[in-house]
C-alpha positions as a Python dict, from the first residue, in 0.01 Angstrom:
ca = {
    (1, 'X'): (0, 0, 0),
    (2, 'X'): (8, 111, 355),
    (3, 'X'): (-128, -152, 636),
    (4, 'X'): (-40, -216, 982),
    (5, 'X'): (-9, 62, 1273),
    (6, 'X'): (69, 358, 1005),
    (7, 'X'): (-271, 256, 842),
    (8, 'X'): (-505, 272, 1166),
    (9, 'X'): (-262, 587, 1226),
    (10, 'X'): (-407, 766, 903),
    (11, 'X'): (-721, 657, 903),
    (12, 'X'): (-744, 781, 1321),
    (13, 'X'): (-621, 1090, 1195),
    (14, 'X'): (-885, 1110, 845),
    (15, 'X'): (-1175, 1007, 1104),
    (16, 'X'): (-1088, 1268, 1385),
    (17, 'X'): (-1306, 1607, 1360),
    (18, 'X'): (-1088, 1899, 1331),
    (19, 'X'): (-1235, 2055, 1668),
    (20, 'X'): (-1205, 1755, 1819),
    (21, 'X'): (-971, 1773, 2159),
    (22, 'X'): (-693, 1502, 2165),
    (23, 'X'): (-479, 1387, 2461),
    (24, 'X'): (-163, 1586, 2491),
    (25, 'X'): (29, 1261, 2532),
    (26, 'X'): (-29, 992, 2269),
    (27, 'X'): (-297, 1209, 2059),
    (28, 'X'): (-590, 1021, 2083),
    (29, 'X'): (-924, 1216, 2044),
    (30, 'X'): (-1063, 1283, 2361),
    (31, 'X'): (-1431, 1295, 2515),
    (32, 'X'): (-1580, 1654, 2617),
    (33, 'X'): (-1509, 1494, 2999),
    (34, 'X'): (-1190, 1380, 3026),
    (35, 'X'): (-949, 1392, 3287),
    (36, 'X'): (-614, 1664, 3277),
    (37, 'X'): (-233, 1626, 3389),
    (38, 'X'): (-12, 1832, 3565),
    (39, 'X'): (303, 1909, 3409),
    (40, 'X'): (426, 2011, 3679),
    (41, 'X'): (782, 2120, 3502),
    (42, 'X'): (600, 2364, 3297),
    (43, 'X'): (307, 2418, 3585),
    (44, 'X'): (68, 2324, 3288),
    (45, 'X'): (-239, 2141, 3207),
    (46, 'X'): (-307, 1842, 2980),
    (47, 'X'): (-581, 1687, 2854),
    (48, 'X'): (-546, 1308, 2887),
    (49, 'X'): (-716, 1030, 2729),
    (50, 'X'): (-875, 729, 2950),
    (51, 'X'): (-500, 462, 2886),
    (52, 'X'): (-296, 805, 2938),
    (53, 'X'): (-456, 870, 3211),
    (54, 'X'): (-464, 554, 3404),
    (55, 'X'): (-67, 548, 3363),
    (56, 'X'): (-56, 869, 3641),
    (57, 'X'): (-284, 726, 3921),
    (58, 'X'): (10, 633, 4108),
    (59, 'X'): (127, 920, 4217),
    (60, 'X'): (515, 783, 4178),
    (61, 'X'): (464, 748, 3792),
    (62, 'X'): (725, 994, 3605),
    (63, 'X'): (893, 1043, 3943),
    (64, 'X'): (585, 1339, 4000),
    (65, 'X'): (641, 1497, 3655),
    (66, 'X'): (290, 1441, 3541),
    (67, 'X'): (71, 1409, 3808),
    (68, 'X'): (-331, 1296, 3737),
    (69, 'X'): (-571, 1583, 3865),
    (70, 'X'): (-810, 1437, 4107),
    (71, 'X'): (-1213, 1530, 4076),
    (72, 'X'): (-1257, 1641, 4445),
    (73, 'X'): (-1436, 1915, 4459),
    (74, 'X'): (-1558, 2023, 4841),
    (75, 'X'): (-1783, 2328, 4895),
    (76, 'X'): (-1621, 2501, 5232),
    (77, 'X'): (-1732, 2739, 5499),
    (78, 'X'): (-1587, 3068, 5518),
    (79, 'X'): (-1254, 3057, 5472),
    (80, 'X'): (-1046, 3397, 5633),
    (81, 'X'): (-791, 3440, 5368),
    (82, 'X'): (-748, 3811, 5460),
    (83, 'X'): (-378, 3713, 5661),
    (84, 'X'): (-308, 3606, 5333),
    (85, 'X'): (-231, 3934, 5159),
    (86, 'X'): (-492, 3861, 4916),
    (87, 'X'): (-602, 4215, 4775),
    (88, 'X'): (-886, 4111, 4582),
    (89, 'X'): (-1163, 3903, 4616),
    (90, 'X'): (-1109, 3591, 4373),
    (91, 'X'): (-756, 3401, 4396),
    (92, 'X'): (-703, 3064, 4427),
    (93, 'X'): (-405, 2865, 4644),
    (94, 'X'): (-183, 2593, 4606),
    (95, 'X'): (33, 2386, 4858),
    (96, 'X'): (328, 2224, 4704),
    (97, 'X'): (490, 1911, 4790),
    (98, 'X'): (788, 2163, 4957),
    (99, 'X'): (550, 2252, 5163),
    (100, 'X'): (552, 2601, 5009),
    (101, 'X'): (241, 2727, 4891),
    (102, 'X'): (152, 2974, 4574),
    (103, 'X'): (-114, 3256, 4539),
    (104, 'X'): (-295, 3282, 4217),
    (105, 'X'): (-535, 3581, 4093),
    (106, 'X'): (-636, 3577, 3796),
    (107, 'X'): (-638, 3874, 3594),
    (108, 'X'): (-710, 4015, 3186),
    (109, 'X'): (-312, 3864, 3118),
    (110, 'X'): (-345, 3579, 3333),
    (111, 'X'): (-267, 3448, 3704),
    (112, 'X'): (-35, 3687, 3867),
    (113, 'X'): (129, 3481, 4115),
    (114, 'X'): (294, 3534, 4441),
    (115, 'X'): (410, 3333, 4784),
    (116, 'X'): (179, 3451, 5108),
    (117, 'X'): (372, 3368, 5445),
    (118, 'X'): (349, 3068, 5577),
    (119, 'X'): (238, 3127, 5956),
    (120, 'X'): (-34, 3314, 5755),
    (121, 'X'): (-107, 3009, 5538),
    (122, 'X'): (-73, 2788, 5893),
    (123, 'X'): (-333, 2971, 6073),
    (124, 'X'): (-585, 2940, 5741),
    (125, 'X'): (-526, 2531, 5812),
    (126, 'X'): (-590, 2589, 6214),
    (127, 'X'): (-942, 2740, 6106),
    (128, 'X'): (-1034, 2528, 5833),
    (129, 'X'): (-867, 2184, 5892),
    (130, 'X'): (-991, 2032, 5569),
    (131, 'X'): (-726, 2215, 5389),
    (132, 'X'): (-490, 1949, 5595),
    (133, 'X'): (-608, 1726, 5297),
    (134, 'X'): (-483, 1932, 4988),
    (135, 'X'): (-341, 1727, 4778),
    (136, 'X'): (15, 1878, 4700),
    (137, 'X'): (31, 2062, 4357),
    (138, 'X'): (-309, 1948, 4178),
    (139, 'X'): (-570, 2042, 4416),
    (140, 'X'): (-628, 2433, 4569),
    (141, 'X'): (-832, 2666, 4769),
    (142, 'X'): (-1059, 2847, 4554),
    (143, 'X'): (-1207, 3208, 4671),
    (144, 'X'): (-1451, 3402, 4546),
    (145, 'X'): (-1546, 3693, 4789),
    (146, 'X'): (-1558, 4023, 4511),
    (147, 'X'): (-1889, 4190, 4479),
    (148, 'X'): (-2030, 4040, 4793),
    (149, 'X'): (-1998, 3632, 4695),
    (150, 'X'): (-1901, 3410, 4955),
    (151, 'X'): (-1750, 3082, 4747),
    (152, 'X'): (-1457, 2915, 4926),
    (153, 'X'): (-1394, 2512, 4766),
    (154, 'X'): (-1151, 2287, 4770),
    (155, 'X'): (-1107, 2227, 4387),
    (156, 'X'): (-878, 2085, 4168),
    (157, 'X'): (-627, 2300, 3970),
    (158, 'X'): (-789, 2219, 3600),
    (159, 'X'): (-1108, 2426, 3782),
    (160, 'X'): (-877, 2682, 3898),
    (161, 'X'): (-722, 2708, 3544),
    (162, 'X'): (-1082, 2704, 3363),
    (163, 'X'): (-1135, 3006, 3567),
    (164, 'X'): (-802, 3216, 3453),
    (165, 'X'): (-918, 3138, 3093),
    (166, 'X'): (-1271, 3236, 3192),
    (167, 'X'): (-1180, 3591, 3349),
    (168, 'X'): (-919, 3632, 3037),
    (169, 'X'): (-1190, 3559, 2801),
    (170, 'X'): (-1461, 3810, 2967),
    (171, 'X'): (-1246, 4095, 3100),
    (172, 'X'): (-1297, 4422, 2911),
    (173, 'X'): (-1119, 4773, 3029),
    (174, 'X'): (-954, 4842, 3364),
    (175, 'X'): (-1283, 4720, 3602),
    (176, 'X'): (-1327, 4420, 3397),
    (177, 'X'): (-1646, 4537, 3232),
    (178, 'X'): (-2050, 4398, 3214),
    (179, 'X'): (-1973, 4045, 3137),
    (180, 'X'): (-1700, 3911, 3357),
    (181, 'X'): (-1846, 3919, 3688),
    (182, 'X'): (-2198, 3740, 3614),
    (183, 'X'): (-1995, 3501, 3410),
    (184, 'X'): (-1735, 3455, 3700),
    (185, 'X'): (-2082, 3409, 3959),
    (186, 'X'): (-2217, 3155, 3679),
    (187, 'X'): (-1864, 2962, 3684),
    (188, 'X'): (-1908, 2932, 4066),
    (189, 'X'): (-2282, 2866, 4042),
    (190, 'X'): (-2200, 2542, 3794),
    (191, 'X'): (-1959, 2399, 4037),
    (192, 'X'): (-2100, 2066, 4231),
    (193, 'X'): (-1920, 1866, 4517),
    (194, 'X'): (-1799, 1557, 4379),
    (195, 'X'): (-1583, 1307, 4592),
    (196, 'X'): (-1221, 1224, 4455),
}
């Protein structure tokens, strides 16, 4: 007969429905809201459950490894990111802890990524100076600008990510298609300030 911890393990894992989302740590089935990870090793997201979680509010835990993805989410003015090199409309941008900072547009086979110069990225601070307060790595500058929109946030990266997946999802052809755009406007439409 079975008892103990490989008991409650089996009967965790009888109980658990099989679309159920577990933490990427420990396994634990997770709620539909749930806070993510970044691996920041593998420049990935994790889902976390609330004891996984708490581990990573320090940001020293794992020596940075896994660092906890704040909430903050700040609607912006208009942000120029044209000194950026961005050549299309929706991109969001990441300052590292090297002080380095990353491009990301998301496209049908993912983010393409690339490295815009940093006097450019400098002058972007000088005119907004709430992107002072990026925190390194897990939080980014968020642009929407194609087809007229004017969305510029200060998000955090699971957002950014949930909006790669999105545009993957929708895209259809070389333009992208009928459904990515409105569901690219609805993404933005859906997004609320919330403090960290």
């Amino acid at each position: 007969m079975t008892s103990g911890a490989l008991a409650r393990m089996i009967r965790s894992a009888a109980e658990r429905r099989p679309d159920a989302e577990l933490c990427d740590l420990c396994g634990a089935e997770v709620p539909p809201e749930h806070r993510h990870l970044l691996d920041t090793g593998a420049e990935a997201v994790l889902c976390a459950c609330r004891p996984c979680s708490l581990l990573f509010v320090e940001a020293a835990a794992s020596r940075g490894h896994y660092r906890l993805v704040p909430r903050r989410r700040m609607r912006l003015p208009p942000v120029d990111t044209q000194g950026l090199g961005v050549p299309v409309g929706l991109a969001f941008f990441v300052r590292h802890a090297d002080e380095t900072v990353t491009a990301h547009l998301p496209s049908p086979a993912g983010a393409t990524r690339w490295e815009p110069d940093r006097a450019a990225w400098d002058e972007v601070v000088s005119g907004c100076p709430q992107l002072a307060t990026l925190e390194a790595d897990v939080e980014a500058l968020l642009v929407n600008t194609a087809h007229s929109a004017r969305h510029h946030w200060i998000a955090p990266v699971d957002d950014c990510f949930r909006m790669v997946a999105l545009v993957r999802r929708e895209w259809r052809g070389l333009s992208g298609g009928s459904r990515v755009w409105p569901a690219v406007e609805q993404f933005f439409a859906e997004l609320t300030e919330q403090p960290g």
